[in-house]
XYZ file of C-alpha atoms in Angstrom:
646
model
C 42.704 -82.975 3.116
C 46.101 -82.286 1.906
C 49.108 -85.071 1.776
C 50.678 -83.239 4.692
C 47.667 -82.778 6.587
C 46.837 -86.813 5.948
C 50.215 -87.822 7.387
C 49.534 -85.889 10.412
C 46.074 -86.855 11.061
C 47.205 -90.736 10.759
C 50.049 -90.159 13.014
C 48.054 -88.971 15.502
C 45.230 -91.170 15.333
C 47.680 -94.124 15.472
C 49.274 -93.195 18.408
C 45.817 -92.637 20.265
C 44.009 -95.364 18.960
C 41.719 -96.904 21.390
C 41.492 -93.582 23.515
C 40.571 -91.256 20.949
C 38.892 -91.510 17.621
C 39.850 -88.743 15.570
C 36.922 -87.438 13.363
C 38.144 -84.074 11.488
C 40.449 -81.259 11.665
C 38.778 -78.095 13.053
C 41.487 -75.643 12.543
C 45.175 -75.035 13.047
C 47.788 -72.781 13.561
C 51.374 -72.064 14.510
C 51.208 -73.746 17.525
C 49.091 -76.580 17.044
C 46.547 -78.371 14.928
C 42.730 -78.916 16.460
C 40.920 -82.087 15.744
C 37.453 -83.194 16.545
C 37.726 -86.713 18.157
C 35.334 -88.835 20.296
C 36.423 -90.104 23.901
C 36.301 -94.017 23.285
C 35.923 -94.428 27.248
C 33.437 -91.760 28.141
C 31.386 -91.774 24.968
C 31.502 -88.236 24.317
C 32.925 -85.814 21.633
C 35.928 -83.724 22.510
C 38.658 -81.182 20.884
C 42.139 -82.507 20.805
C 44.795 -79.832 20.237
C 48.276 -81.429 19.254
C 51.268 -79.959 19.210
C 53.089 -79.262 15.987
C 55.288 -81.983 15.010
C 58.510 -79.869 14.246
C 57.944 -78.584 17.881
C 57.219 -81.321 20.023
C 61.195 -82.577 19.400
C 61.799 -78.982 21.405
C 62.142 -79.915 24.930
C 61.718 -76.208 25.910
C 58.630 -75.611 23.590
C 57.066 -79.321 24.874
C 57.421 -78.418 28.531
C 56.000 -75.005 28.380
C 53.039 -76.426 26.180
C 52.313 -78.956 28.815
C 52.953 -76.799 31.400
C 50.662 -74.092 30.406
C 47.816 -76.448 29.564
C 47.782 -77.788 32.945
C 47.251 -74.488 34.388
C 44.603 -73.638 31.842
C 43.079 -77.052 33.299
C 43.234 -75.841 36.889
C 40.323 -73.142 35.479
C 36.658 -74.042 35.940
C 34.066 -71.483 34.807
C 30.929 -71.645 32.499
C 32.617 -69.258 29.972
C 36.240 -70.985 30.001
C 36.422 -74.166 27.640
C 37.378 -77.063 30.499
C 40.592 -79.143 29.789
C 40.327 -82.479 30.642
C 43.763 -84.244 30.296
C 47.393 -83.009 29.147
C 49.442 -85.897 28.050
C 52.113 -87.365 25.708
C 51.872 -90.599 23.483
C 54.689 -91.448 21.391
C 55.771 -88.091 20.370
C 52.336 -86.884 20.280
C 52.024 -83.765 22.667
C 48.338 -82.952 23.014
C 45.452 -81.739 25.581
C 42.084 -82.621 25.327
C 39.273 -80.146 26.316
C 35.670 -80.018 25.938
C 34.115 -79.657 22.082
C 31.855 -76.941 21.458
C 29.528 -76.710 18.729
C 29.928 -73.765 17.221
C 32.158 -71.158 15.660
C 34.808 -68.488 16.699
C 33.990 -64.904 17.017
C 36.247 -64.405 13.956
C 34.872 -66.849 12.190
C 31.596 -64.946 12.859
C 32.796 -61.775 11.950
C 34.163 -62.694 8.834
C 31.400 -64.640 7.511
C 28.402 -62.113 8.368
C 30.084 -59.053 9.012
C 30.054 -56.706 11.799
C 27.971 -57.358 14.966
C 25.055 -55.908 16.410
C 26.030 -53.661 19.740
C 23.541 -55.822 21.997
C 25.279 -58.963 20.440
C 28.690 -58.037 21.144
C 27.823 -56.813 24.478
C 26.782 -60.234 25.612
C 29.665 -61.745 24.389
C 31.816 -59.064 26.079
C 30.360 -60.001 29.359
C 30.738 -63.259 29.116
C 34.382 -62.700 28.372
C 34.947 -60.322 31.028
C 33.435 -62.920 33.667
C 35.839 -65.680 32.353
C 39.053 -62.951 32.691
C 37.862 -62.356 36.176
C 37.837 -65.626 36.874
C 41.159 -66.190 35.535
C 42.905 -63.479 36.930
C 41.579 -64.364 40.366
C 43.381 -67.648 40.034
C 46.702 -65.784 38.936
C 46.488 -66.834 35.163
C 46.826 -63.986 32.396
C 45.610 -65.036 29.041
C 47.988 -62.499 26.966
C 46.427 -63.733 23.673
C 42.695 -62.337 23.927
C 41.573 -62.256 20.449
C 38.861 -62.895 18.505
C 39.858 -66.518 17.031
C 40.341 -67.420 20.858
C 36.381 -66.683 21.801
C 34.168 -69.435 21.001
C 30.237 -68.863 20.463
C 28.262 -71.781 21.560
C 25.510 -72.501 18.796
C 22.821 -73.675 20.607
C 22.932 -70.861 23.428
C 25.119 -67.986 22.253
C 27.424 -68.302 25.189
C 30.760 -66.995 24.963
C 33.592 -69.263 26.113
C 37.330 -68.247 26.196
C 40.185 -70.829 25.004
C 43.932 -71.279 24.956
C 44.441 -69.675 28.362
C 48.040 -69.253 28.734
C 48.828 -71.304 25.797
C 49.299 -69.278 22.396
C 52.628 -67.684 23.306
C 54.741 -69.114 20.827
C 55.767 -67.266 17.693
C 54.277 -68.809 14.542
C 57.810 -68.500 13.534
C 59.130 -70.622 15.939
C 61.685 -71.924 13.136
C 63.884 -68.642 13.627
C 64.821 -69.373 17.015
C 64.192 -72.392 19.590
C 62.334 -70.328 22.319
C 61.309 -67.464 20.235
C 58.324 -66.175 22.442
C 55.736 -63.534 21.494
C 53.216 -62.164 24.338
C 50.389 -62.449 22.191
C 49.241 -61.476 18.806
C 50.582 -58.144 17.411
C 47.111 -56.847 16.253
C 45.402 -57.235 19.921
C 48.613 -56.553 21.841
C 49.125 -53.955 24.389
C 51.540 -51.292 24.250
C 53.320 -52.626 27.457
C 53.091 -56.269 25.805
C 54.723 -54.481 22.712
C 57.415 -52.652 24.405
C 58.619 -55.624 26.419
C 57.293 -54.970 29.531
C 55.376 -57.769 30.634
C 51.604 -58.269 31.011
C 48.947 -58.323 33.451
C 45.269 -58.572 33.591
C 44.979 -55.031 32.387
C 46.792 -56.123 29.162
C 44.023 -58.365 28.548
C 41.595 -56.102 28.920
C 43.398 -53.887 26.100
C 43.144 -56.898 23.819
C 39.346 -57.435 24.692
C 39.066 -53.725 23.849
C 40.644 -54.764 20.409
C 38.221 -57.506 20.256
C 35.087 -55.115 20.575
C 36.310 -52.399 18.446
C 36.996 -54.976 15.226
C 33.904 -56.950 16.257
C 31.680 -53.854 15.943
C 33.568 -51.811 13.112
C 35.186 -54.846 10.969
C 38.338 -53.299 11.162
C 41.228 -53.075 13.610
C 42.483 -49.893 16.012
C 45.912 -50.321 13.744
C 46.902 -51.922 10.514
C 49.893 -52.265 8.978
C 51.974 -54.373 6.484
C 53.891 -56.117 8.907
C 53.659 -57.051 12.650
C 56.739 -54.592 13.432
C 54.380 -51.656 11.967
C 51.633 -52.896 14.039
C 53.497 -53.189 17.114
C 54.980 -49.498 16.567
C 51.383 -48.281 16.060
C 50.362 -49.918 19.219
C 53.062 -48.075 21.397
C 52.918 -44.945 20.116
C 49.279 -43.964 18.501
C 46.246 -43.371 20.002
C 43.372 -45.140 18.020
C 40.423 -43.381 16.760
C 37.115 -43.552 18.993
C 35.015 -46.311 17.847
C 31.910 -43.676 17.208
C 33.976 -42.608 14.577
C 33.503 -45.841 12.595
C 29.949 -47.137 14.204
C 27.518 -43.996 14.316
C 24.631 -44.598 16.491
C 26.567 -46.666 19.167
C 25.422 -45.736 22.868
C 27.690 -43.942 24.810
C 27.827 -46.510 27.311
C 29.494 -48.952 24.977
C 31.429 -46.508 23.103
C 32.680 -45.496 26.512
C 33.801 -48.644 27.784
C 35.350 -49.831 24.398
C 37.515 -46.708 24.283
C 38.591 -47.139 27.885
C 39.954 -50.165 27.150
C 42.313 -49.169 24.416
C 43.632 -46.530 26.861
C 47.365 -46.445 26.504
C 47.986 -46.202 29.925
C 47.149 -49.246 32.019
C 45.956 -47.061 34.777
C 43.475 -45.586 32.709
C 41.718 -48.374 31.918
C 39.124 -50.414 33.414
C 41.160 -51.708 36.914
C 39.774 -55.198 36.214
C 37.770 -57.258 33.854
C 34.843 -57.563 36.463
C 34.696 -53.643 35.990
C 34.385 -54.080 32.537
C 31.483 -56.601 32.386
C 29.846 -54.686 34.843
C 30.283 -51.504 32.406
C 28.954 -53.456 29.256
C 26.212 -55.210 31.525
C 24.933 -51.337 32.102
C 25.199 -50.870 28.425
C 22.688 -53.771 27.840
C 20.153 -53.108 30.600
C 20.690 -49.303 30.659
C 17.367 -48.727 29.251
C 14.384 -50.635 30.275
C 13.970 -53.689 28.422
C 11.274 -53.955 26.182
C 8.815 -56.654 26.763
C 8.562 -59.518 24.273
C 4.974 -58.892 23.554
C 5.688 -55.375 22.433
C 8.782 -56.253 20.723
C 6.937 -58.962 18.734
C 3.872 -56.341 17.794
C 6.758 -53.891 16.556
C 7.882 -56.762 14.332
C 4.860 -57.554 12.930
C 3.214 -54.094 12.409
C 6.368 -52.938 10.672
C 6.190 -55.736 8.486
C 2.138 -55.303 7.636
C 3.046 -51.562 6.871
C 5.938 -52.740 4.490
C 3.292 -54.482 2.737
C 1.374 -51.287 2.675
C 3.911 -49.218 1.441
C 4.391 -51.270 -1.670
C 1.047 -51.708 -2.588
C 0.771 -48.001 -2.248
C 3.737 -47.730 -4.525
C 2.071 -50.195 -7.178
C -1.454 -47.837 -7.176
C 0.489 -44.665 -7.472
C 2.329 -45.970 -10.196
C -0.252 -47.229 -12.301
C -2.776 -44.698 -11.775
C -0.305 -41.777 -12.848
C 0.603 -44.240 -15.984
C -3.241 -44.541 -16.725
C -3.757 -41.168 -16.322
C -0.432 -40.001 -18.710
C -2.044 -42.993 -21.369
C -5.670 -41.306 -21.228
C -4.310 -38.033 -22.711
C -2.606 -39.793 -25.208
C -4.679 -39.869 -28.932
C -4.984 -43.594 -28.632
C -5.616 -44.791 -25.356
C -6.054 -48.448 -25.966
C -4.014 -49.714 -22.483
C -5.888 -47.209 -20.614
C -8.808 -49.887 -19.345
C -5.868 -52.332 -18.425
C -4.204 -49.791 -15.908
C -7.295 -49.061 -14.562
C -8.360 -52.736 -13.941
C -4.626 -53.238 -12.345
C -5.210 -49.873 -9.948
C -8.626 -51.351 -9.048
C -7.178 -54.833 -8.233
C -4.660 -52.977 -5.656
C -7.744 -51.559 -4.022
C -9.111 -54.843 -3.345
C -6.004 -55.680 -2.173
C -4.610 -52.933 0.211
C -7.510 -53.750 2.912
C -5.949 -57.076 3.397
C -2.675 -55.742 5.507
C -4.912 -53.257 7.121
C -7.164 -56.143 8.578
C -4.023 -57.825 9.748
C -2.870 -54.445 11.517
C -6.437 -54.557 13.320
C -6.014 -58.315 13.828
C -2.463 -57.524 15.482
C -3.594 -54.929 17.430
C -6.484 -57.075 19.310
C -4.148 -59.564 19.688
C -1.606 -57.160 21.561
C -4.472 -55.937 23.638
C -5.302 -59.331 24.695
C -2.106 -59.800 26.236
C -2.581 -57.103 28.553
C -0.906 -53.943 26.906
C -2.322 -50.961 26.045
C -1.429 -48.229 23.270
C -0.216 -46.224 25.996
C 2.336 -48.959 26.695
C 3.401 -49.368 22.972
C 3.962 -45.460 22.568
C 5.893 -45.481 25.875
C 7.882 -48.352 24.424
C 8.361 -46.933 20.687
C 9.443 -43.277 22.124
C 11.793 -44.442 24.911
C 13.383 -47.801 24.541
C 12.928 -49.129 20.969
C 14.738 -46.085 19.188
C 17.957 -47.488 21.131
C 17.637 -51.074 18.934
C 17.485 -49.263 15.628
C 21.290 -48.438 15.276
C 21.854 -52.162 15.417
C 19.398 -53.018 13.055
C 21.076 -50.590 10.440
C 24.498 -52.017 11.014
C 23.215 -54.286 8.281
C 22.937 -51.467 5.775
C 24.699 -48.728 4.630
C 24.060 -45.284 6.490
C 23.851 -43.585 3.111
C 22.431 -44.473 -0.256
C 24.751 -46.903 -2.143
C 25.531 -46.203 -5.994
C 22.461 -48.921 -7.005
C 19.986 -46.429 -4.908
C 21.306 -43.359 -6.335
C 21.364 -44.711 -10.059
C 17.526 -46.283 -9.443
C 16.532 -42.441 -8.341
C 17.923 -41.212 -11.420
C 16.243 -43.732 -13.507
C 12.721 -43.159 -12.118
C 12.621 -39.223 -13.492
C 14.131 -40.384 -16.524
C 11.591 -43.162 -17.329
C 8.916 -40.722 -16.729
C 10.873 -38.433 -19.165
C 10.972 -41.150 -21.887
C 7.355 -42.012 -21.435
C 6.089 -38.578 -21.496
C 8.253 -38.192 -24.860
C 6.593 -41.491 -26.369
C 3.169 -40.061 -25.454
C 4.096 -36.901 -27.423
C 5.026 -39.258 -30.265
C 1.851 -41.006 -30.063
C 1.069 -43.004 -27.410
C 1.673 -46.719 -26.755
C -0.448 -48.303 -29.373
C 1.308 -50.768 -31.313
C 2.354 -49.646 -34.928
C 4.061 -46.536 -33.946
C 7.390 -45.183 -32.875
C 6.117 -44.725 -29.156
C 5.666 -48.277 -28.267
C 9.455 -49.276 -28.090
C 10.225 -45.765 -26.296
C 7.505 -45.941 -23.957
C 8.067 -49.138 -23.079
C 11.916 -48.817 -22.203
C 10.705 -45.657 -20.045
C 8.094 -47.785 -18.394
C 10.531 -50.124 -17.142
C 13.024 -47.630 -16.266
C 10.417 -45.899 -13.948
C 8.733 -49.269 -12.416
C 12.137 -50.829 -11.933
C 13.970 -47.744 -10.751
C 11.266 -47.204 -8.325
C 11.454 -50.602 -6.719
C 14.632 -50.862 -6.393
C 14.971 -47.346 -4.646
C 12.078 -47.955 -2.374
C 13.572 -51.454 -1.456
C 17.009 -49.888 -0.716
C 15.690 -47.069 1.144
C 13.311 -49.009 3.236
C 16.350 -51.436 4.257
C 18.990 -48.235 5.201
C 16.338 -45.933 6.730
C 14.019 -48.595 8.726
C 11.044 -46.643 6.921
C 8.425 -49.311 7.527
C 9.089 -49.385 11.268
C 9.185 -45.342 11.649
C 5.969 -45.049 9.672
C 4.219 -47.799 11.656
C 5.473 -45.848 14.976
C 4.101 -42.742 13.350
C 0.694 -44.287 12.255
C 0.357 -46.181 15.844
C 0.817 -42.743 17.921
C -1.403 -40.635 15.413
C -5.148 -40.035 15.458
C -5.542 -42.866 12.976
C -3.683 -45.268 15.177
C -5.883 -44.307 18.398
C -8.994 -44.919 15.938
C -7.530 -48.266 15.377
C -6.748 -48.923 18.919
C -10.566 -48.590 19.794
C -12.109 -50.284 16.846
C -9.413 -53.273 17.770
C -10.538 -53.486 21.179
C -14.543 -53.321 20.760
C -15.895 -56.142 23.223
C -12.617 -56.906 25.423
C -13.299 -56.414 28.886
C -10.351 -53.667 29.776
C -10.557 -54.399 33.467
C -9.866 -57.914 33.171
C -6.943 -57.169 30.783
C -5.382 -54.791 33.048
C -4.824 -57.251 35.679
C -2.517 -59.312 33.645
C 1.260 -58.983 34.882
C 2.989 -56.288 32.403
C 5.674 -54.386 33.276
C 5.198 -50.283 32.323
C 6.826 -46.769 34.122
C 5.228 -46.147 37.541
C 3.336 -42.892 35.859
C 2.112 -44.848 32.995
C 0.895 -47.382 35.161
C -0.853 -45.234 37.605
C -2.361 -42.796 34.692
C -3.769 -45.961 33.436
C -5.381 -46.890 36.939
C -6.710 -43.435 36.933
C -8.245 -43.785 33.445
C -10.265 -47.246 34.427
C -11.291 -45.796 37.984
C -12.429 -42.263 36.680
C -14.450 -44.419 33.591
C -16.399 -46.393 36.633
C -17.613 -43.442 38.305
C -21.271 -42.208 37.785
C -21.822 -39.874 35.195
C -22.588 -37.051 37.119
C -19.531 -37.353 39.027
C -17.578 -37.645 35.917
C -18.882 -34.568 34.841
C -17.954 -32.608 38.421
C -14.600 -33.632 37.635
C -14.191 -33.263 33.731
C -10.864 -31.561 34.012
C -9.163 -34.719 35.859
C -8.485 -36.884 32.755
C -6.427 -33.898 31.170
C -4.611 -33.180 34.581
C -3.607 -36.629 34.745
C -2.345 -37.141 30.945
C -0.811 -33.830 31.340
C 0.881 -34.788 34.535
C 2.017 -38.326 33.013
C 3.411 -36.806 30.111
C 5.596 -34.707 31.505
C 6.647 -37.084 34.621
C 7.670 -39.461 31.539
C 9.708 -36.578 29.823
C 11.597 -35.668 33.287
C 12.282 -39.338 33.318
C 13.854 -38.952 29.881
C 15.952 -36.051 31.365
C 17.191 -38.674 34.058
C 18.516 -41.007 31.532
C 19.883 -38.194 29.471
C 21.877 -37.016 32.431
C 23.274 -40.612 33.219
C 24.459 -40.517 29.600
C 26.065 -37.497 30.122
C 27.709 -38.700 33.520
C 28.988 -41.508 31.241
C 30.379 -39.198 28.379
C 32.061 -37.234 31.132
C 33.708 -40.252 32.403
C 35.447 -41.437 29.101
C 37.115 -38.334 28.331
C 39.215 -38.946 31.463
C 39.642 -42.653 31.316
C 40.034 -43.281 27.509
C 42.657 -40.734 26.388
C 46.056 -40.940 27.306
C 47.488 -37.770 29.235
C 50.542 -37.018 30.968
C 50.571 -37.915 34.479
C 50.623 -34.232 35.242
C 47.378 -33.422 34.037
C 45.606 -36.045 36.113
C 45.217 -34.363 39.224
C 43.430 -31.369 37.585
C 41.291 -33.469 35.127
C 40.456 -35.371 38.479
C 39.226 -32.428 39.948
C 37.712 -31.173 36.964
C 35.488 -34.156 36.574
C 34.657 -34.528 40.487
C 33.083 -30.856 39.795
C 31.103 -32.059 36.518
C 29.991 -35.291 38.503
C 28.878 -32.781 41.467
C 26.691 -30.698 38.879
C 25.526 -33.438 36.816
C 24.759 -35.625 40.156
C 22.648 -32.243 41.625
C 20.678 -31.976 38.260
C 19.974 -35.605 37.913
C 18.859 -35.727 41.392
C 16.659 -32.666 41.061
C 15.033 -34.293 37.805
C 14.528 -37.311 39.874
C 12.555 -35.623 42.477
C 10.384 -33.933 40.254
C 9.795 -37.503 38.743
C 8.874 -38.234 42.631
C 6.394 -35.387 42.801
C 4.613 -35.780 39.838
C 4.416 -40.001 40.842
C 3.227 -38.807 44.089
C 0.336 -36.772 42.821
C -0.722 -39.366 40.516
C -0.649 -41.556 43.621
C -2.721 -39.465 45.657
C -5.077 -38.820 42.848
C -5.565 -42.726 42.402
C -6.202 -43.501 46.180
C -8.702 -40.829 46.321
C -10.863 -42.363 43.580
C -10.247 -46.089 45.170
C -11.738 -44.323 47.964
C -14.604 -42.587 46.554
C -15.458 -45.674 44.961
C -15.458 -47.466 48.167
C -17.769 -45.140 49.792
C -14.797 -43.983 52.123
C -13.970 -40.569 50.256
C -15.191 -37.115 48.992
C -15.336 -35.143 46.212
C -13.952 -32.616 48.205
C -10.725 -33.900 49.193
C -10.264 -35.158 45.367
C -10.940 -31.549 44.406
C -8.084 -30.244 46.514
C -5.926 -32.832 45.521
C -6.421 -32.600 41.936
C -5.637 -28.736 42.267
C -2.397 -29.685 44.125
C -1.868 -32.301 41.221
C -2.231 -29.258 38.691
C 0.095 -27.170 40.247
C 2.819 -30.208 40.241
C 1.923 -30.116 36.504
C 2.513 -26.588 36.044
C 5.788 -26.595 37.603
C 7.042 -29.440 35.629
C 5.891 -27.479 32.570
C 7.670 -24.465 33.497
C 10.817 -26.457 34.145
C 10.529 -28.397 30.749
C 9.874 -25.213 28.658
C 12.862 -23.700 30.294
C 14.961 -26.472 29.059
C 13.850 -26.909 25.980
C 14.625 -22.971 25.375
C 18.211 -23.294 27.198
C 18.898 -26.199 24.323
C 17.464 -24.570 21.866
C 19.496 -21.107 22.598
C 22.895 -23.352 22.701
C 21.950 -24.818 19.425
C 21.622 -21.620 17.514
C 24.948 -20.425 19.189
C 26.569 -23.558 18.152
C 25.310 -23.016 14.678
C 26.107 -19.351 14.529
């Protein structure tokens, strides 16, 4: 603590002795100083904000500070830090608010880098709810920024702070009552123009927060506040997707719409923004924890298999190279190391089978996993990739060069006379060995981090024929019928298909022979229904992307009517296509449901094979129709891709 800080600390503590016991300074700005203190009477930690001493003797600023603190104190919401008291003691003007054990969003970004989209979505949702409540009470924040958003350590909850308080310029010494309506980097165009601020200005500022949190950069930057303000008024920010590849369409659309220059093109209120972000969080089916945990563990095991395989391959090639030299003294050593690797490799394989068996015991099946891996889990990948470069870095590129160079050096040393001591090839071979080995390790490690290679290989393995055998082997001795009764979430067509499989397996062998085509028809119908459901989700994304082209870009008012008509026409066409896809999904589900009911009746002795055969023929017809529709769609998309390429 500097001398000036110590003087201020002592001054405040002397004035508040007996009421609040100051512990340490938490932070400061141009307006005030925040201390962690202890409420003596109520025995609780609090955050105490004190007006800067040089401002406390200016009556206008002091009155403004107190009035706005009292306004904020009237707000009571789970995502707004409550203010307990506003007071003045011996020229110490202060207010007391709840202490939140955590960090500001700005501190988190500066210390850890850009956030994952899923993490930001939850923060935006919390802040959107807070702003919705504040605006309903007639309070506009006017200084929404990353340093005015607190993240609670224990819960991850986001809370707003300094409602209507941070309105005074940090350069208050230039004039007695110079006001700024926000911070330049986060200020809306209308604020920067001096036209005043309303709830939509807060939405713009929150859009800047989201832009910075995801990309690590502000929409507009400049050497002076004035330069930034001019850009806020005159320039359109680049779409967030240009800085954050892989961001979901819904999240990108929500952020870009917040940053529209025309307030009328932004979200009408913060509640709409919170709802839009909420959709971005839950738009894809949530992956159950058991599946998510299995994906994590299987990816780790695949990671181990990759490294063991790398060591095996390296030493096997090295042993082969050494065997070609006149004096293969080290060959037995390399072969021994390769043999050890062969003994170690089964360990992660056994671990994988153990994880699969545990997964099956939780009531889920391989079909659940494959469905999640294809439909829901890919949406998580961009978030993980935020922590790593999306293109090879200089270290990875250098390591890639080191591998072939190292092998070339070793081949050269072999030509000189091998790796035996006493010849010139020994030193040369050692250098080549280290270059090839370390280069391979670094290259593989960085590539795995950057592309999530382990996770992708785990998915490919478990969805392959080898994965099918692994699930069968791991499931030996498990009671499938009792496991199927466990409460699990899965798409309707997948649940029906599994139920049909179980009922079919329980039929007498002669009946199964008569209905031998049933499993293949059901599998095909189930797969087509899931593809059609994906089509519905894709159309939902297209609807959102069409919406942003109108809302997130500032257009002359004369064009708005034409754009609205065009958007309405697109919405109608997309809605018709989406409804048609939904109808096809419903047809498939109905056909599957009918077969399941027929099997149940047959098992109970109340049904006939004739009825089941008839319904099976209908199901086959539905499957064929779905197949034709999907094939036609694929053909159209392929034609469009060729046209774009040409």
